[in-house]
Amino acid sequence: MDFESLKNEYGLPMVVASALYRNGARVADLKLEEVRYEAARDGAFFWIGLHEPSEAVLERVRNEFGLHPLAIEDAHKAHQRAKLDVYGDAIFLVVRTAQLSHPGIVYGETHVFVGKGYVITVRHGPSSSYGEVRRRCESDPRMLRHGEDYILYALLDFVADHYFPVIDSIVDEVSEIESHIVDQCFTGQEIDRLYQLRRELNVFRRRVSPMLEVCRRLERLELPMIDPEVHPYYRDVQDHVMQVNESIDSLRDALASAYEAAMMISAARQNEVMKRLAGWAAILAFPTAIAGIYGMNFENMPELRWHYGYFTVLTAIAGVCGYLFYRFRKAGWI
């Protein structure tokens, strides 16, 4: 079967790259059907990149490299949380990717098989291509000589680095919203956006936080394909992921404070409106009461025949209303 001609649902090749490396250099590009595991000897290894492969492609890889069926099942189904599983002398990782895309954050998933003589990546969803990682590794033959463990570090570092633009974007948006709070020109749309940002951060944290445990385990694992000399590099990725988690927690606190401040400002504005309405209602209550009294149509109301009664009532109404207006204005209610 010509696996290179197979396309996934996006119309993209399932087999993105398949190459053999030895002594820090790319020796040959091979079709998937030409890959033979026995060629990975004397420090050589295969680096194969797949994008939403079919069962046939995964079965070909499983048969050639002896991958565990449970790991293959996970890689085919996707929608896994970040984790690290050990199968004998091989490891299987699931990492969650994140990147900015209008109107929000989109998440992808990468499954990585690492064993002596191979690194196989399986991408799902809208994750970035690892072509940049391959070029970076190939440009540094000294580090590439480390082999599979260094490539795994480069992949994890690439994923972690893409978390920071997401954080920076949210920080900028939160700062802009906070400036509006200070200016007290908050709108209903911004309150809705605050709530959406809090939800996005919660989702982002659920995707990112399991990566901490993955990095910790990699730093401690004693496996043939992981050189102790590379452990500090995994610690560096762990520091990056920890920094992202701390930033998420800080942003969640900032958003919670901003949301509370927005609610307090909104309540204060409502109180101001209620005070003004109450003030005008009190002013209007006096003439309404007078009009109500003289609108009862009783026959025994002697003052109705008084020559100056109408002018006296109008003067009393104007005087009392003016006094109430003065008092309420001085108290800041109007």
CSV table of C-alpha atoms in Angstrom, one decimal:
chain,number,residue,atom,x,y,z
A,1,MET,CA,0.0,0.0,0.0
A,2,ASP,CA,1.2,3.5,-0.9
A,3,PHE,CA,0.7,5.2,2.5
A,4,GLU,CA,2.1,8.5,1.3
A,5,SER,CA,-0.9,9.0,-0.9
A,6,LEU,CA,-3.5,8.6,1.9
A,7,LYS,CA,-5.3,11.8,3.0
A,8,ASN,CA,-7.0,12.6,6.2
A,9,GLU,CA,-10.4,14.3,6.6
A,10,TYR,CA,-8.6,17.7,6.2
A,11,GLY,CA,-7.3,16.6,2.8
A,12,LEU,CA,-3.7,16.6,4.2
A,13,PRO,CA,-1.3,13.7,4.0
A,14,MET,CA,-1.5,11.2,6.9
A,15,VAL,CA,2.3,10.6,6.7
A,16,VAL,CA,3.9,14.1,7.1
A,17,ALA,CA,7.5,12.9,7.3
A,18,SER,CA,9.5,9.7,7.7
A,19,ALA,CA,13.2,9.9,8.0
A,20,LEU,CA,16.2,7.9,9.3
A,21,TYR,CA,18.8,9.7,11.4
A,22,ARG,CA,22.3,8.7,12.4
A,23,ASN,CA,25.1,10.6,14.3
A,24,GLY,CA,23.1,13.8,14.4
A,25,ALA,CA,22.3,13.9,10.7
A,26,ARG,CA,19.4,13.0,8.4
A,27,VAL,CA,20.5,10.0,6.5
A,28,ALA,CA,17.5,9.2,4.3
A,29,ASP,CA,13.8,10.1,3.7
A,30,LEU,CA,11.8,6.9,3.4
A,31,LYS,CA,8.3,6.0,2.5
A,32,LEU,CA,6.4,4.4,5.4
A,33,GLU,CA,6.2,1.1,3.6
A,34,GLU,CA,10.0,1.2,3.2
A,35,VAL,CA,10.7,1.7,7.0
A,36,ARG,CA,12.4,-1.3,8.6
A,37,TYR,CA,13.1,-1.3,12.3
A,38,GLU,CA,16.2,-3.3,12.0
A,39,ALA,CA,17.8,-0.3,10.2
A,40,ALA,CA,17.8,1.5,13.6
A,41,ARG,CA,21.1,0.2,14.9
A,42,ASP,CA,24.4,1.8,15.9
A,43,GLY,CA,22.7,4.9,17.3
A,44,ALA,CA,20.4,5.3,14.3
A,45,PHE,CA,16.7,6.1,14.8
A,46,PHE,CA,13.5,6.8,12.8
A,47,TRP,CA,11.5,10.0,13.2
A,48,ILE,CA,8.0,9.6,11.8
A,49,GLY,CA,5.3,12.3,11.8
A,50,LEU,CA,1.7,11.3,11.3
A,51,HIS,CA,-1.4,13.6,11.1
A,52,GLU,CA,-4.8,12.0,12.0
A,53,PRO,CA,-3.7,8.6,10.5
A,54,SER,CA,-6.1,5.8,9.6
A,55,GLU,CA,-6.2,2.4,11.3
A,56,ALA,CA,-4.2,1.0,8.4
A,57,VAL,CA,-1.3,3.5,8.9
A,58,LEU,CA,-1.2,2.9,12.7
A,59,GLU,CA,-1.3,-0.8,12.2
A,60,ARG,CA,1.7,-0.6,9.8
A,61,VAL,CA,3.6,1.4,12.5
A,62,ARG,CA,2.5,-1.0,15.3
A,63,ASN,CA,3.7,-4.1,13.4
A,64,GLU,CA,7.0,-2.6,12.4
A,65,PHE,CA,8.0,-1.1,15.8
A,66,GLY,CA,6.1,-3.5,18.1
A,67,LEU,CA,4.0,-0.7,19.7
A,68,HIS,CA,1.6,-1.6,22.5
A,69,PRO,CA,-2.0,-2.2,21.2
A,70,LEU,CA,-3.5,0.0,24.0
A,71,ALA,CA,-1.3,2.9,23.0
A,72,ILE,CA,-2.3,2.5,19.4
A,73,GLU,CA,-5.9,2.5,20.4
A,74,ASP,CA,-5.5,5.7,22.3
A,75,ALA,CA,-3.6,7.3,19.4
A,76,HIS,CA,-6.4,6.4,17.0
A,77,LYS,CA,-9.3,7.6,19.2
A,78,ALA,CA,-7.7,10.8,20.5
A,79,HIS,CA,-9.5,13.0,23.0
A,80,GLN,CA,-7.2,11.9,25.8
A,81,ARG,CA,-5.9,13.9,28.8
A,82,ALA,CA,-2.2,14.6,29.0
A,83,LYS,CA,-0.4,11.5,30.4
A,84,LEU,CA,2.6,9.3,30.2
A,85,ASP,CA,2.4,5.5,30.0
A,86,VAL,CA,5.4,3.2,30.2
A,87,TYR,CA,5.3,-0.1,28.1
A,88,GLY,CA,8.5,-2.0,28.8
A,89,ASP,CA,11.4,0.0,27.4
A,90,ALA,CA,9.1,2.3,25.5
A,91,ILE,CA,7.0,5.3,26.5
A,92,PHE,CA,3.7,6.7,25.2
A,93,LEU,CA,2.9,10.4,25.8
A,94,VAL,CA,-0.2,12.4,25.2
A,95,VAL,CA,0.3,16.2,25.2
A,96,ARG,CA,-2.4,18.9,24.7
A,97,THR,CA,-1.6,21.7,22.4
A,98,ALA,CA,-3.1,25.2,22.4
A,99,GLN,CA,-3.0,28.1,20.0
A,100,LEU,CA,-4.8,31.3,19.3
A,101,SER,CA,-7.5,31.4,16.7
A,102,HIS,CA,-10.3,33.8,16.2
A,103,PRO,CA,-12.5,34.0,18.2
A,104,GLY,CA,-10.7,32.1,21.0
A,105,ILE,CA,-8.3,29.3,21.9
A,106,VAL,CA,-8.3,26.1,19.9
A,107,TYR,CA,-6.9,22.8,21.3
A,108,GLY,CA,-5.1,20.0,19.6
A,109,GLU,CA,-3.6,16.7,20.7
A,110,THR,CA,-0.3,15.0,20.0
A,111,HIS,CA,0.5,11.4,20.8
A,112,VAL,CA,4.2,10.5,21.0
A,113,PHE,CA,5.7,7.0,20.9
A,114,VAL,CA,9.3,6.9,22.0
A,115,GLY,CA,11.5,3.8,22.1
A,116,LYS,CA,15.0,2.7,21.3
A,117,GLY,CA,15.4,3.5,17.6
A,118,TYR,CA,12.2,5.5,16.9
A,119,VAL,CA,10.2,8.6,17.7
A,120,ILE,CA,6.6,8.6,16.2
A,121,THR,CA,4.3,11.6,16.6
A,122,VAL,CA,0.6,11.4,15.9
A,123,ARG,CA,-1.2,14.8,15.6
A,124,HIS,CA,-4.9,15.3,16.0
A,125,GLY,CA,-7.0,18.5,15.7
A,126,PRO,CA,-5.7,22.0,14.9
A,127,SER,CA,-2.2,21.6,16.3
A,128,SER,CA,0.8,23.3,14.8
A,129,SER,CA,3.1,21.3,12.4
A,130,TYR,CA,6.3,20.0,14.0
A,131,GLY,CA,8.3,20.8,10.8
A,132,GLU,CA,9.8,23.7,12.7
A,133,VAL,CA,11.0,21.3,15.5
A,134,ARG,CA,12.5,19.0,12.9
A,135,ARG,CA,14.4,21.9,11.3
A,136,ARG,CA,15.6,23.2,14.6
A,137,CYS,CA,16.9,19.8,15.7
A,138,GLU,CA,18.6,19.1,12.3
A,139,SER,CA,20.4,22.5,12.6
A,140,ASP,CA,22.0,21.3,15.8
A,141,PRO,CA,23.8,18.0,15.1
A,142,ARG,CA,25.6,18.0,18.4
A,143,MET,CA,22.3,17.8,20.4
A,144,LEU,CA,20.6,15.6,17.8
A,145,ARG,CA,23.3,13.0,18.4
A,146,HIS,CA,21.5,12.4,21.7
A,147,GLY,CA,18.8,10.9,19.7
A,148,GLU,CA,15.2,10.1,20.8
A,149,ASP,CA,15.4,11.8,24.2
A,150,TYR,CA,16.5,15.1,22.7
A,151,ILE,CA,13.7,15.0,20.1
A,152,LEU,CA,11.2,14.3,22.8
A,153,TYR,CA,12.4,17.4,24.7
A,154,ALA,CA,12.3,19.5,21.6
A,155,LEU,CA,8.7,18.5,20.9
A,156,LEU,CA,7.6,19.2,24.5
A,157,ASP,CA,9.4,22.5,24.5
A,158,PHE,CA,7.7,23.5,21.3
A,159,VAL,CA,4.3,22.7,22.8
A,160,ALA,CA,5.0,24.6,26.0
A,161,ASP,CA,6.3,27.6,24.1
A,162,HIS,CA,3.0,27.9,22.3
A,163,TYR,CA,1.2,28.3,25.6
A,164,PHE,CA,2.8,31.7,26.2
A,165,PRO,CA,1.1,33.6,23.3
A,166,VAL,CA,-2.2,32.4,24.6
A,167,ILE,CA,-1.4,33.7,28.1
A,168,ASP,CA,0.0,37.0,26.7
A,169,SER,CA,-3.2,37.5,24.7
A,170,ILE,CA,-5.4,37.0,27.8
A,171,VAL,CA,-3.1,39.2,29.9
A,172,ASP,CA,-3.5,42.1,27.4
A,173,GLU,CA,-7.3,41.7,27.3
A,174,VAL,CA,-7.6,41.5,31.1
A,175,SER,CA,-5.4,44.7,31.4
A,176,GLU,CA,-7.6,46.5,29.0
A,177,ILE,CA,-10.7,45.5,30.9
A,178,GLU,CA,-9.2,46.5,34.2
A,179,SER,CA,-8.4,49.9,32.9
A,180,HIS,CA,-12.1,50.4,32.0
A,181,ILE,CA,-13.0,49.4,35.6
A,182,VAL,CA,-10.7,52.1,36.9
A,183,ASP,CA,-12.3,54.6,34.5
A,184,GLN,CA,-15.7,53.4,35.6
A,185,CYS,CA,-16.9,53.0,32.0
A,186,PHE,CA,-17.7,49.3,32.2
A,187,THR,CA,-20.2,47.9,29.7
A,188,GLY,CA,-22.4,44.9,29.8
A,189,GLN,CA,-20.5,43.3,26.9
A,190,GLU,CA,-17.3,43.6,29.0
A,191,ILE,CA,-18.9,41.9,31.9
A,192,ASP,CA,-20.0,39.0,29.6
A,193,ARG,CA,-16.4,38.9,28.2
A,194,LEU,CA,-15.0,38.6,31.8
A,195,TYR,CA,-17.2,35.6,32.4
A,196,GLN,CA,-16.1,34.0,29.1
A,197,LEU,CA,-12.5,34.6,29.9
A,198,ARG,CA,-12.9,32.9,33.2
A,199,ARG,CA,-14.4,29.9,31.5
A,200,GLU,CA,-11.6,29.8,28.9
A,201,LEU,CA,-9.0,30.0,31.6
A,202,ASN,CA,-10.6,27.0,33.5
A,203,VAL,CA,-10.5,25.0,30.3
A,204,PHE,CA,-7.0,26.0,29.5
A,205,ARG,CA,-5.8,25.0,33.0
A,206,ARG,CA,-7.4,21.6,32.7
A,207,ARG,CA,-5.5,21.1,29.4
A,208,VAL,CA,-2.2,22.4,30.7
A,209,SER,CA,-1.8,21.3,34.3
A,210,PRO,CA,-1.4,17.5,33.6
A,211,MET,CA,1.7,18.4,31.6
A,212,LEU,CA,3.5,19.1,34.9
A,213,GLU,CA,3.2,15.5,36.0
A,214,VAL,CA,4.3,14.3,32.6
A,215,CYS,CA,7.5,16.4,32.8
A,216,ARG,CA,8.2,15.3,36.4
A,217,ARG,CA,7.9,11.7,35.4
A,218,LEU,CA,10.2,12.2,32.4
A,219,GLU,CA,12.8,13.8,34.7
A,220,ARG,CA,12.8,10.7,37.0
A,221,LEU,CA,12.4,7.9,34.5
A,222,GLU,CA,15.3,5.6,34.0
A,223,LEU,CA,14.8,4.2,30.5
A,224,PRO,CA,17.4,3.1,27.8
A,225,MET,CA,16.4,5.8,25.4
A,226,ILE,CA,16.6,8.6,27.9
A,227,ASP,CA,20.1,9.8,28.7
A,228,PRO,CA,20.5,11.3,32.3
A,229,GLU,CA,22.3,14.2,30.6
A,230,VAL,CA,19.0,15.2,29.0
A,231,HIS,CA,17.0,15.2,32.2
A,232,PRO,CA,17.8,18.9,32.9
A,233,TYR,CA,16.1,19.8,29.6
A,234,TYR,CA,12.9,18.1,30.7
A,235,ARG,CA,13.2,20.1,33.9
A,236,ASP,CA,13.3,23.3,31.8
A,237,VAL,CA,10.1,22.3,30.1
A,238,GLN,CA,8.6,21.6,33.5
A,239,ASP,CA,9.6,25.1,34.6
A,240,HIS,CA,7.9,26.6,31.5
A,241,VAL,CA,4.7,24.6,32.1
A,242,MET,CA,4.8,25.6,35.8
A,243,GLN,CA,5.1,29.3,34.8
A,244,VAL,CA,2.1,28.9,32.6
A,245,ASN,CA,0.1,27.4,35.4
A,246,GLU,CA,1.1,30.2,37.8
A,247,SER,CA,0.1,32.7,35.2
A,248,ILE,CA,-3.3,31.0,34.8
A,249,ASP,CA,-3.8,31.1,38.5
A,250,SER,CA,-2.8,34.8,38.7
A,251,LEU,CA,-5.2,35.6,35.8
A,252,ARG,CA,-8.0,33.7,37.4
A,253,ASP,CA,-7.5,35.8,40.6
A,254,ALA,CA,-7.4,39.0,38.5
A,255,LEU,CA,-10.5,38.1,36.6
A,256,ALA,CA,-12.3,37.2,39.8
A,257,SER,CA,-11.4,40.6,41.3
A,258,ALA,CA,-12.3,42.4,38.1
A,259,TYR,CA,-15.7,40.6,38.0
A,260,GLU,CA,-16.4,41.5,41.6
A,261,ALA,CA,-15.4,45.1,41.0
A,262,ALA,CA,-17.6,45.2,37.9
A,263,MET,CA,-20.5,43.8,40.0
A,264,MET,CA,-19.9,46.4,42.7
A,265,ILE,CA,-19.7,49.3,40.2
A,266,SER,CA,-22.9,48.0,38.6
A,267,ALA,CA,-24.6,47.9,42.0
A,268,ALA,CA,-23.3,51.4,42.9
A,269,ARG,CA,-24.7,52.7,39.6
A,270,GLN,CA,-28.0,51.1,40.3
A,271,ASN,CA,-28.0,52.7,43.8
A,272,GLU,CA,-27.3,56.1,42.2
A,273,VAL,CA,-30.2,55.7,39.9
A,274,MET,CA,-32.5,54.5,42.7
A,275,LYS,CA,-31.5,57.5,44.8
A,276,ARG,CA,-32.3,59.9,42.1
A,277,LEU,CA,-35.6,58.3,41.4
A,278,ALA,CA,-36.4,58.2,45.1
A,279,GLY,CA,-35.5,62.0,45.4
A,280,TRP,CA,-37.8,63.0,42.5
A,281,ALA,CA,-40.5,60.7,43.8
A,282,ALA,CA,-40.4,62.4,47.2
A,283,ILE,CA,-40.6,65.8,45.5
A,284,LEU,CA,-43.6,64.8,43.4
A,285,ALA,CA,-45.3,63.1,46.4
A,286,PHE,CA,-46.2,66.5,48.0
A,287,PRO,CA,-48.1,68.0,45.1
A,288,THR,CA,-49.7,64.6,44.4
A,289,ALA,CA,-50.9,64.5,48.0
A,290,ILE,CA,-52.4,68.0,47.8
A,291,ALA,CA,-54.1,67.3,44.5
A,292,GLY,CA,-55.5,64.1,46.0
A,293,ILE,CA,-56.9,65.8,49.0
A,294,TYR,CA,-58.7,68.5,46.9
A,295,GLY,CA,-59.8,66.0,44.4
A,296,MET,CA,-62.1,64.1,46.9
A,297,ASN,CA,-65.1,66.3,46.0
A,298,PHE,CA,-66.4,66.7,49.6
A,299,GLU,CA,-69.0,69.5,49.8
A,300,ASN,CA,-67.8,70.7,53.3
A,301,MET,CA,-64.4,72.1,52.2
A,302,PRO,CA,-64.7,75.8,53.2
A,303,GLU,CA,-61.2,76.8,51.9
A,304,LEU,CA,-62.4,76.0,48.3
A,305,ARG,CA,-64.4,79.3,48.4
A,306,TRP,CA,-61.5,81.3,49.7
A,307,HIS,CA,-60.5,84.0,47.2
A,308,TYR,CA,-56.7,83.4,47.7
A,309,GLY,CA,-56.9,79.6,48.2
A,310,TYR,CA,-55.6,78.5,44.8
A,311,PHE,CA,-52.6,80.9,44.9
A,312,THR,CA,-51.8,79.9,48.5
A,313,VAL,CA,-51.8,76.1,47.6
A,314,LEU,CA,-49.6,76.7,44.5
A,315,THR,CA,-47.2,78.8,46.6
A,316,ALA,CA,-47.1,76.1,49.3
A,317,ILE,CA,-46.4,73.4,46.7
A,318,ALA,CA,-43.6,75.4,45.0
A,319,GLY,CA,-42.0,76.2,48.4
A,320,VAL,CA,-42.1,72.7,49.7
A,321,CYS,CA,-40.9,71.2,46.4
A,322,GLY,CA,-38.1,73.7,46.2
A,323,TYR,CA,-37.0,73.0,49.7
A,324,LEU,CA,-37.0,69.3,49.1
A,325,PHE,CA,-35.0,69.8,45.8
A,326,TYR,CA,-32.4,71.9,47.7
A,327,ARG,CA,-32.0,69.2,50.5
A,328,PHE,CA,-31.8,66.3,48.0
A,329,ARG,CA,-29.3,68.2,45.8
A,330,LYS,CA,-27.2,69.0,48.8
A,331,ALA,CA,-27.3,65.3,49.9
A,332,GLY,CA,-26.2,64.2,46.4
A,333,TRP,CA,-29.4,62.4,45.6
A,334,ILE,CA,-30.3,64.6,42.6
